[in-house]
Short mmCIF file of N, CA and C in Angstrom, two decimals:
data_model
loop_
_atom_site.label_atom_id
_atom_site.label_comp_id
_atom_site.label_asym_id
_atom_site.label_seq_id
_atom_site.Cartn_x
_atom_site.Cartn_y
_atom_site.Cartn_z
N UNK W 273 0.82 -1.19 0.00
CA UNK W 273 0.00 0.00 0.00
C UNK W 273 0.87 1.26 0.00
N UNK W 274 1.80 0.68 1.05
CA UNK W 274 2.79 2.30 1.18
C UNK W 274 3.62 2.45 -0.75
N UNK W 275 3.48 1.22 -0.93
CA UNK W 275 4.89 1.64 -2.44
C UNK W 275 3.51 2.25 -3.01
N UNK W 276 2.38 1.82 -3.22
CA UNK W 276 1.70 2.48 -4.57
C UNK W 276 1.55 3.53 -4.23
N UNK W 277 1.20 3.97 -2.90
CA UNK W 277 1.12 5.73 -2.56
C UNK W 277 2.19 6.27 -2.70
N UNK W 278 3.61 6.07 -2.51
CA UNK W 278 5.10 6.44 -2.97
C UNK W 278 5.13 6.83 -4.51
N UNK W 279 4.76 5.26 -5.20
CA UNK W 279 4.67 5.67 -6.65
C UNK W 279 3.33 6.55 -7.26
N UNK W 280 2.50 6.91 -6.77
CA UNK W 280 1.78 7.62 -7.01
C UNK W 280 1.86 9.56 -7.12
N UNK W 281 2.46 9.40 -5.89
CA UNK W 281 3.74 10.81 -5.41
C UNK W 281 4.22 10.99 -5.81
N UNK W 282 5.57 10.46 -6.74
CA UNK W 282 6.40 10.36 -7.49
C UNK W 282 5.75 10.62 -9.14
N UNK W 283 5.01 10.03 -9.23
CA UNK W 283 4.27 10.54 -10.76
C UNK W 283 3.83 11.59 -10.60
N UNK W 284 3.14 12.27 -9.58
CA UNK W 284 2.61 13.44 -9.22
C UNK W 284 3.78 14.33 -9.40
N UNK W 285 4.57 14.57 -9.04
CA UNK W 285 6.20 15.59 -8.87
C UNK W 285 6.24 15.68 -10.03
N UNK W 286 6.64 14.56 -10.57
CA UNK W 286 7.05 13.97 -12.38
C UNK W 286 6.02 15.08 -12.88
N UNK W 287 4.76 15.25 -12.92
CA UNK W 287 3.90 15.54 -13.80
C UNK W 287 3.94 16.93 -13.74
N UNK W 288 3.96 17.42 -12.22
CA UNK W 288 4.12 18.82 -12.01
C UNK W 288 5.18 19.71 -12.41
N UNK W 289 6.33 18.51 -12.04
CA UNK W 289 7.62 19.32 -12.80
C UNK W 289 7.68 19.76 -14.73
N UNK W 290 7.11 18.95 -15.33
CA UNK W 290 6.72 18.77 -16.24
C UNK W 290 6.03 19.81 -16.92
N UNK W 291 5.04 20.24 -15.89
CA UNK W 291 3.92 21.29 -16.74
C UNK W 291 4.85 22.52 -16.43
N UNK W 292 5.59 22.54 -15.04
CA UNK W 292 6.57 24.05 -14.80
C UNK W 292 7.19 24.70 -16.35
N UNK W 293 7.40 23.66 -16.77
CA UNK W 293 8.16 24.27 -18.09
C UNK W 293 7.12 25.38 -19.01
N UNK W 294 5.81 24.73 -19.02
CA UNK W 294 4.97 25.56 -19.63
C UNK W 294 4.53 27.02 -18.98
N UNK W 295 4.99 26.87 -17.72
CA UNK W 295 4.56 27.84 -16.96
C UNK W 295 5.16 29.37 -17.08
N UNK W 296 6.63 29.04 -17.80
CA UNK W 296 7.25 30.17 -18.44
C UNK W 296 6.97 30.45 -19.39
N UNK W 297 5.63 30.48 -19.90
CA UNK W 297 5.46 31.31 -21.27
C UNK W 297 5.37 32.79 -20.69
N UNK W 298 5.51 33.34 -21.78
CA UNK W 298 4.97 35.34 -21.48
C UNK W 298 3.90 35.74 -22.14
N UNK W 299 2.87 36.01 -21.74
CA UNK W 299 2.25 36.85 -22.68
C UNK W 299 1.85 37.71 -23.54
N UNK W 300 1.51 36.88 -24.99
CA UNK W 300 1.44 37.48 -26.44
C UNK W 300 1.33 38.90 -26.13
N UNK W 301 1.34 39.70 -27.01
CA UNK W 301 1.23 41.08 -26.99
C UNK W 301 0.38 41.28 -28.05
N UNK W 302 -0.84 42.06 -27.95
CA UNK W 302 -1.83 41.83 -28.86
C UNK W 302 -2.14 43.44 -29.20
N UNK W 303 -2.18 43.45 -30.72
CA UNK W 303 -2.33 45.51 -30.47
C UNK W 303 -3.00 45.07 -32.03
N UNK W 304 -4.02 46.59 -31.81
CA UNK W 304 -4.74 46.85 -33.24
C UNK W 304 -3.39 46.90 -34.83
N UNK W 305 -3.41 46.18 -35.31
CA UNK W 305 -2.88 46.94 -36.96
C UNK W 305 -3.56 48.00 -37.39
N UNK W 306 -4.68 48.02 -37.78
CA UNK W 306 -5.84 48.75 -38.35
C UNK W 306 -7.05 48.50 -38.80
N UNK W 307 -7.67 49.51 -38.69
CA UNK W 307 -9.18 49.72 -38.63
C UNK W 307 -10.07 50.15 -40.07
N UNK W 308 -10.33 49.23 -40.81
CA UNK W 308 -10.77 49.46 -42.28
C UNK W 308 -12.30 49.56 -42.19
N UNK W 309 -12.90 50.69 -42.69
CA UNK W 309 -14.54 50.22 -43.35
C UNK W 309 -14.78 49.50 -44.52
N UNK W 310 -15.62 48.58 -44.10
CA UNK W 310 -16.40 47.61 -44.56
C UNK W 310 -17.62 48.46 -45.64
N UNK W 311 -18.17 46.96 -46.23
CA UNK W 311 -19.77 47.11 -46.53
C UNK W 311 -20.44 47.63 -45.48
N UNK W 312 -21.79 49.02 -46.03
CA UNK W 312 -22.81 49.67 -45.07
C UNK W 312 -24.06 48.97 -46.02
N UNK W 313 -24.53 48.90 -44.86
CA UNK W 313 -25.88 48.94 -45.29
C UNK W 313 -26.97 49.54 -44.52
N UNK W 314 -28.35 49.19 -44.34
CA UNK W 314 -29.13 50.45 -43.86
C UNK W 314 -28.91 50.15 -42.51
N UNK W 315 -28.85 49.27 -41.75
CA UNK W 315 -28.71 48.83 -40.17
C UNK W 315 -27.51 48.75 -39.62
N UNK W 316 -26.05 48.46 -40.64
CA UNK W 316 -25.49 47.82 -40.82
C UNK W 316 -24.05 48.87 -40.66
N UNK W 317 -22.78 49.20 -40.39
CA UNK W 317 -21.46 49.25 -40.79
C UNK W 317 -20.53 47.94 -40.45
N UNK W 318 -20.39 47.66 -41.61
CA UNK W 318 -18.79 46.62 -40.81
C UNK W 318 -17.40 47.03 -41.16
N UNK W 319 -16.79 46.63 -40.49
CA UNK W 319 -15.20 46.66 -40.44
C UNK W 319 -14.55 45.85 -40.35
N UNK W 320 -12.88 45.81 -40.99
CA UNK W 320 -12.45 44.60 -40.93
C UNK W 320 -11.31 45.38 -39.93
N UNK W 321 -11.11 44.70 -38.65
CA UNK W 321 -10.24 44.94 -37.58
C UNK W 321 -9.21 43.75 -37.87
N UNK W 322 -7.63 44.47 -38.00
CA UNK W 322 -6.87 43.52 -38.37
C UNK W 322 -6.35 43.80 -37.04
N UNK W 323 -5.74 42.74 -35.57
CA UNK W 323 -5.36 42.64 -34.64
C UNK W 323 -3.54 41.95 -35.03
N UNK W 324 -2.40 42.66 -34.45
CA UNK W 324 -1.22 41.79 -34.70
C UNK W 324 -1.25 41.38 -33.43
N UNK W 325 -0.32 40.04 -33.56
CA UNK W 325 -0.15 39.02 -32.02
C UNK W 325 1.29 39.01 -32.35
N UNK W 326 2.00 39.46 -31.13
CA UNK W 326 3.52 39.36 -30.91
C UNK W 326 3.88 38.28 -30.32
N UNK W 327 5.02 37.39 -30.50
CA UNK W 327 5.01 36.18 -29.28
C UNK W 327 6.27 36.21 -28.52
N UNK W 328 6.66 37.32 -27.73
CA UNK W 328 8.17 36.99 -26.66
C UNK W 328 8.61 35.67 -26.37
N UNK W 329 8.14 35.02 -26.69
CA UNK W 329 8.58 33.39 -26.47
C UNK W 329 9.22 32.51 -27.47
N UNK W 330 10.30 31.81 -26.48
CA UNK W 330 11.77 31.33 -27.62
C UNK W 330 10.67 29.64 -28.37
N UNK W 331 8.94 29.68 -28.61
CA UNK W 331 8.45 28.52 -29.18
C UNK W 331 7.45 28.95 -29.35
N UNK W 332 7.12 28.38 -30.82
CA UNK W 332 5.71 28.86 -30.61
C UNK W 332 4.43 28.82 -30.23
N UNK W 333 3.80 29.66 -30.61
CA UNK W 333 2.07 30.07 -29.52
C UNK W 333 1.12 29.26 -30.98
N UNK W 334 0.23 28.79 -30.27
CA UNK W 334 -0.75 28.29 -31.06
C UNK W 334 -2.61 28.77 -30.20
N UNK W 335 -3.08 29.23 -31.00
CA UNK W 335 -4.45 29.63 -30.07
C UNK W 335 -5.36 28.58 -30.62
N UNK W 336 -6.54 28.64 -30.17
CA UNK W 336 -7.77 27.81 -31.39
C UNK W 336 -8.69 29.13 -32.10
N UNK W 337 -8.76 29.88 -31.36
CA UNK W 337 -9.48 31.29 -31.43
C UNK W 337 -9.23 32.35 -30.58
N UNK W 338 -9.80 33.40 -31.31
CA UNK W 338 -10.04 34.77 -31.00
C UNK W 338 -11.09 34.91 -30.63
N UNK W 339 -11.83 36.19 -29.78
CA UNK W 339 -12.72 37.27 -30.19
C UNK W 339 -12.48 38.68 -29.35
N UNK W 340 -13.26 39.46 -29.01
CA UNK W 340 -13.10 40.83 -28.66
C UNK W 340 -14.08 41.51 -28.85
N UNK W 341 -14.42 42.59 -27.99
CA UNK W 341 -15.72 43.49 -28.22
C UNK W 341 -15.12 44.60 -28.51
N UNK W 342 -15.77 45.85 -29.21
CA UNK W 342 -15.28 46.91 -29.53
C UNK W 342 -16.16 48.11 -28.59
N UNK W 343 -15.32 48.69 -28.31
CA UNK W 343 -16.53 49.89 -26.90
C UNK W 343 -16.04 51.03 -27.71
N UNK W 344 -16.86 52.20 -27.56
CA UNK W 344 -16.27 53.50 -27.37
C UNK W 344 -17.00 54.42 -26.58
N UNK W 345 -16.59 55.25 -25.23
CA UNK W 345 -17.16 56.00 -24.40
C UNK W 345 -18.41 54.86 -23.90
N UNK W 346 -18.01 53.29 -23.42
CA UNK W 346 -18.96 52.82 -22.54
C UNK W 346 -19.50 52.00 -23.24
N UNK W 347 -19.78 52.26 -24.81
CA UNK W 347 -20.99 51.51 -25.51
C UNK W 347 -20.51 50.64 -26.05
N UNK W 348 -20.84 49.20 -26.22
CA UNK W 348 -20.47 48.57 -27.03
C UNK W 348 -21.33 48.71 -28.73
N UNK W 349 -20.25 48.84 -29.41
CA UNK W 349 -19.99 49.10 -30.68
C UNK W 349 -20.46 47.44 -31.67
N UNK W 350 -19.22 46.58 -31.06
CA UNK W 350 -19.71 45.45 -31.94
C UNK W 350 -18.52 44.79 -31.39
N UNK W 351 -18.58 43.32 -31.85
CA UNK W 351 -17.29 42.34 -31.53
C UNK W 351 -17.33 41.62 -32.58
N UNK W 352 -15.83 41.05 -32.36
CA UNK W 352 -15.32 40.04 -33.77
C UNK W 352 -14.97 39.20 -33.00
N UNK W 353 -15.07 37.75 -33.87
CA UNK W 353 -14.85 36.53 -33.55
C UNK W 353 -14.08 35.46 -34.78
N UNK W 354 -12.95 35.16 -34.33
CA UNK W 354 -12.30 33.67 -35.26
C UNK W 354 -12.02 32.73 -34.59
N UNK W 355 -12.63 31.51 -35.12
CA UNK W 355 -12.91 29.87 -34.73
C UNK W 355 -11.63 29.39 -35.16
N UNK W 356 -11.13 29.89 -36.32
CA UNK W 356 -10.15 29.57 -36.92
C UNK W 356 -8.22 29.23 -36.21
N UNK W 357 -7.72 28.32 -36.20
CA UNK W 357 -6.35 28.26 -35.47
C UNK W 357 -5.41 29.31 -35.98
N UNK W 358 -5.12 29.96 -35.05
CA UNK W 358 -3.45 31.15 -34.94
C UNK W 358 -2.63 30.66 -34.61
N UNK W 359 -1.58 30.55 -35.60
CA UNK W 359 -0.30 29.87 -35.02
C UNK W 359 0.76 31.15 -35.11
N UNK W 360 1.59 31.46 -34.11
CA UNK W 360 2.18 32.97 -33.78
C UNK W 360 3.68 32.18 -33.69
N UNK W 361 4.76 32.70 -34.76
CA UNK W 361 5.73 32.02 -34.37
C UNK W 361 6.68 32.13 -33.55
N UNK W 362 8.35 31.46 -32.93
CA UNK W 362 8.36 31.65 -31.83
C UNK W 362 9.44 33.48 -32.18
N UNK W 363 9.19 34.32 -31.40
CA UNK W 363 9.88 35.17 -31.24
C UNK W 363 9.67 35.96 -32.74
N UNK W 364 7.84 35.80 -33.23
CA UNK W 364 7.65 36.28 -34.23
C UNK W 364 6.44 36.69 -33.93
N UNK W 365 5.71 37.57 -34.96
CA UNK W 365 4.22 37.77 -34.94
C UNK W 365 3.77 37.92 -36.23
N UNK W 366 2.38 37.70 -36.23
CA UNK W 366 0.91 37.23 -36.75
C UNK W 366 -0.32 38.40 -37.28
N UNK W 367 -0.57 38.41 -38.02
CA UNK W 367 -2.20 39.23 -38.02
C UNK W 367 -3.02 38.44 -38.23
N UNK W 368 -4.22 38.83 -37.45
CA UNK W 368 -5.88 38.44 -37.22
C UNK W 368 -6.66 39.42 -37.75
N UNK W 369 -6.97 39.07 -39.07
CA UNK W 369 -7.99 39.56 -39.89
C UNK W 369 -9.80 39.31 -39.03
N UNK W 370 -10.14 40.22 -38.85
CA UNK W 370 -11.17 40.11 -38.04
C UNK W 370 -12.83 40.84 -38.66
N UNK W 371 -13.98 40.92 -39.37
CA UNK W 371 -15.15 41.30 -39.53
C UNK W 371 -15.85 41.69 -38.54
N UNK W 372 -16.03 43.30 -38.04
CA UNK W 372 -16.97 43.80 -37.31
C UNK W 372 -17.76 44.11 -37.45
N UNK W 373 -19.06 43.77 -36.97
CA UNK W 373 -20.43 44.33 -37.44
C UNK W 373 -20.86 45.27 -36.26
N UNK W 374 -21.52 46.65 -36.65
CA UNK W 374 -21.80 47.46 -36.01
C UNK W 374 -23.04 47.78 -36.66
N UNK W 375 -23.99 48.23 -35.70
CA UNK W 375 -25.01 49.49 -35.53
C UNK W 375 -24.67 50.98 -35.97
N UNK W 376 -25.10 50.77 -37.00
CA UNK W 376 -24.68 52.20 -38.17
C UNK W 376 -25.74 53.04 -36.93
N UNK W 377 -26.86 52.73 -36.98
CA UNK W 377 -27.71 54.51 -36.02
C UNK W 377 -26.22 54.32 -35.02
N UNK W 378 -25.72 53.81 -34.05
CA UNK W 378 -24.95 53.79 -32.70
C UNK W 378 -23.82 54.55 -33.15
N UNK W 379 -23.12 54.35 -34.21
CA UNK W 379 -21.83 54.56 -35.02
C UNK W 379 -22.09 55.97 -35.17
N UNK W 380 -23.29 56.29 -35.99
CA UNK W 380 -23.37 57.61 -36.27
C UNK W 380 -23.48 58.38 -35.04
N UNK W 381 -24.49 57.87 -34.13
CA UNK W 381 -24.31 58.71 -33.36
C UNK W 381 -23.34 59.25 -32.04
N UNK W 382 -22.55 57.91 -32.23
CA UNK W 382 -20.96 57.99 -31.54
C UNK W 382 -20.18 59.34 -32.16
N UNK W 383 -20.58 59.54 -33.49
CA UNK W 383 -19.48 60.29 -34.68
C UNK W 383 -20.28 61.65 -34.67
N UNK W 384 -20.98 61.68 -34.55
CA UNK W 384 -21.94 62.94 -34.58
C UNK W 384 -21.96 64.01 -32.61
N UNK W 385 -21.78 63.05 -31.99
CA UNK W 385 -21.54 63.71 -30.85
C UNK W 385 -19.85 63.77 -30.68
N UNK W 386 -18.93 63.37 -31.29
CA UNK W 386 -17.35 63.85 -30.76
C UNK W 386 -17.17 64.47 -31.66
N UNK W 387 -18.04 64.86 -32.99
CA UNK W 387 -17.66 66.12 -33.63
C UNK W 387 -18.19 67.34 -33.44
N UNK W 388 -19.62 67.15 -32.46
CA UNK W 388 -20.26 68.15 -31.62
C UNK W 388 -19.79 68.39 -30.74
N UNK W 389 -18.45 67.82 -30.15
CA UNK W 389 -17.21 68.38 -29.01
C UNK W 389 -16.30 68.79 -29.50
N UNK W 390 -16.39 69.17 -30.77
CA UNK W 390 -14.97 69.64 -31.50
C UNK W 390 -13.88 68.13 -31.47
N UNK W 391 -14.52 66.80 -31.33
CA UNK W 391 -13.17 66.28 -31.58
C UNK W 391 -13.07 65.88 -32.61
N UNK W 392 -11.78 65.74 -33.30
CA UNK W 392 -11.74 64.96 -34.57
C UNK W 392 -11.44 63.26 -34.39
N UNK W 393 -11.46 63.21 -33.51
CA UNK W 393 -10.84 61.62 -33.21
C UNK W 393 -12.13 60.65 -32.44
N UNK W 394 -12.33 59.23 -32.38
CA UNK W 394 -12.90 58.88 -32.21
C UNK W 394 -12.43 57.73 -30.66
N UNK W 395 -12.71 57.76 -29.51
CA UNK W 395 -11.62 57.02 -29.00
C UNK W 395 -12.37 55.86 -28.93
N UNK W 396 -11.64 54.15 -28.81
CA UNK W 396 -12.08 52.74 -28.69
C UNK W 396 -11.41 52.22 -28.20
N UNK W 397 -12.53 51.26 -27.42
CA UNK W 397 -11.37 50.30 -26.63
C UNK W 397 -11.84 48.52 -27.37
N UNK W 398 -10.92 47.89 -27.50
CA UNK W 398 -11.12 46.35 -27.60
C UNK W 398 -10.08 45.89 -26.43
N UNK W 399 -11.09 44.93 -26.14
CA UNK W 399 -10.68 43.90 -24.83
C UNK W 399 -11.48 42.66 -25.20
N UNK W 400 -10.83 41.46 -25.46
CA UNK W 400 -11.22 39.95 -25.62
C UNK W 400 -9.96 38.80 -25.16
N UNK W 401 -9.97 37.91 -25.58
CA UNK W 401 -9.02 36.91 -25.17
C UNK W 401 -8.72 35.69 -26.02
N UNK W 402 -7.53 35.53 -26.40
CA UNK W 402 -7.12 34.51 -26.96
C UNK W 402 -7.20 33.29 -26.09
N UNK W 403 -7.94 32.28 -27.48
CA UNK W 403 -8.95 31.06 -26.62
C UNK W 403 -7.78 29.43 -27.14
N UNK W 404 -7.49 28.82 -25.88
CA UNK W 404 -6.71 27.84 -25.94
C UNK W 404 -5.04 27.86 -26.12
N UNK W 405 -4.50 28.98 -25.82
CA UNK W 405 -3.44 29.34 -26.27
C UNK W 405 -2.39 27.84 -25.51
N UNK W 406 -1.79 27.35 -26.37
CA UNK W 406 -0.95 26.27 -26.45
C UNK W 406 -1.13 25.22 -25.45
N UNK W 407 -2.42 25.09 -25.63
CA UNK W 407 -3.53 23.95 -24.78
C UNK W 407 -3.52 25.02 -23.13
N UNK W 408 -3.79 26.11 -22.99
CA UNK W 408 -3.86 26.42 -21.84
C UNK W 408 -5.07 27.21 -22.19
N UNK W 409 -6.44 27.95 -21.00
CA UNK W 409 -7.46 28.31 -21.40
C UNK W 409 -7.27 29.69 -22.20
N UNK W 410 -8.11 30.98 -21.27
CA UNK W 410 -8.21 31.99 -22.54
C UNK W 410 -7.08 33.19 -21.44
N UNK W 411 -6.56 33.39 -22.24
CA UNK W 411 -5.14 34.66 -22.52
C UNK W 411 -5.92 35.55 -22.85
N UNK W 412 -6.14 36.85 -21.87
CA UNK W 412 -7.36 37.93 -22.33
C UNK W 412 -6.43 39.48 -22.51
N UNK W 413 -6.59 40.25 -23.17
CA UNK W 413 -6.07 41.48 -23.81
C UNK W 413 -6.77 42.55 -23.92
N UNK W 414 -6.64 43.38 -23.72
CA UNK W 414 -7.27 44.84 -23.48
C UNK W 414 -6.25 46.05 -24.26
N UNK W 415 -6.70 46.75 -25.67
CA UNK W 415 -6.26 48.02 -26.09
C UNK W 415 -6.86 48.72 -26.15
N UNK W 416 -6.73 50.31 -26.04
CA UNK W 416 -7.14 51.78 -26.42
C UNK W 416 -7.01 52.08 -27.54
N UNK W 417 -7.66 53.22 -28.34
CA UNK W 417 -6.95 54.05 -29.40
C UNK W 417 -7.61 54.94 -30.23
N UNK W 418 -7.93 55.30 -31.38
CA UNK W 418 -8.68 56.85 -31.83
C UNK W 418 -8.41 56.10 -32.97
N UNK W 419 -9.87 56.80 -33.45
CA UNK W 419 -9.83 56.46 -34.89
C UNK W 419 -10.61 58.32 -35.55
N UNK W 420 -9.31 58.53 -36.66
CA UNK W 420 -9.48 59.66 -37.05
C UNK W 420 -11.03 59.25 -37.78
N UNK W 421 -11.38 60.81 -37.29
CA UNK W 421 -13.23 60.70 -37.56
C UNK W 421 -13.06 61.94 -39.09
N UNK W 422 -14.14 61.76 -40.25
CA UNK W 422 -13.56 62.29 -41.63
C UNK W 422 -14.74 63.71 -40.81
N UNK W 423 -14.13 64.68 -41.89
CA UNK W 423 -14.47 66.17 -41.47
C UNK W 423 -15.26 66.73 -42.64
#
């Protein structure tokens, strides 16, 4: 009884020591590329949000998916989603071509009130999380940034 609880212990260490190695990954660095308009339609703006993924790590990152919501001043705007596998190489990076669908009335009227403040800029935030990253769960990311509004 005592050896199988010994050897049981012993696989346990084994296994733990094992996963330590994974435990030194760093986390991807995830930042907007850019912000393109899409097809409008009457309900409708989309965008294609291209996201780059950096990988500080001497191996590479593999995700199963993406997604992310898009806010600006509180509201959510719209979110993008890929099912699709990211493979980020090691001590390299990636773009995530992404389709946003938005609420053209919300859009406009996001754009219509920061140019009724005199701003020319539009500010947004995306925050989502990379899903399965190299069999571990979701790796979540949060950016800021302005999108020049046309005059």
């Amino acid at each position: 009884m005592k050896r199988k609880l010994r050897a049981c212990a012993m696989l346990l260490v084994l296994g733990l020591l094992g996963a330590c190695g994974d435990l030194s990954l760093k986390k991807p660095e995830v930042q907007v590329a850019s912000i393109e308009a899409g097809k409008t339609s009457l309900l409708e703006q989309d965008f294609t949000v291209t996201l780059r993924v950096q990988n500080p790590n001497d191996r590479d990152l593999n995700a199963q998916g993406l997604y992310f919501d898009l806010t600006s001043h509180g509201k959510k705007i719209g979110s993008g989603i890929n099912n699709q596998p990211i493979a980020i190489p090691a001590m390299g990076e990636g773009t995530v071509p992404l389709t946003v669908h938005t609420s053209l009335l919300e859009l406009l009227q996001l754009t219509q009130s920061a140019l009724q403040q005199g701003n020319t800029t539009l500010d947004y935030q995306i925050s989502g999380y990379l899903d399965g990253l190299n069999g571990w769960g979701r790796i979540p990311f949060k950016r800021e940034g302005q999108l020049k509004l046309p005059h």
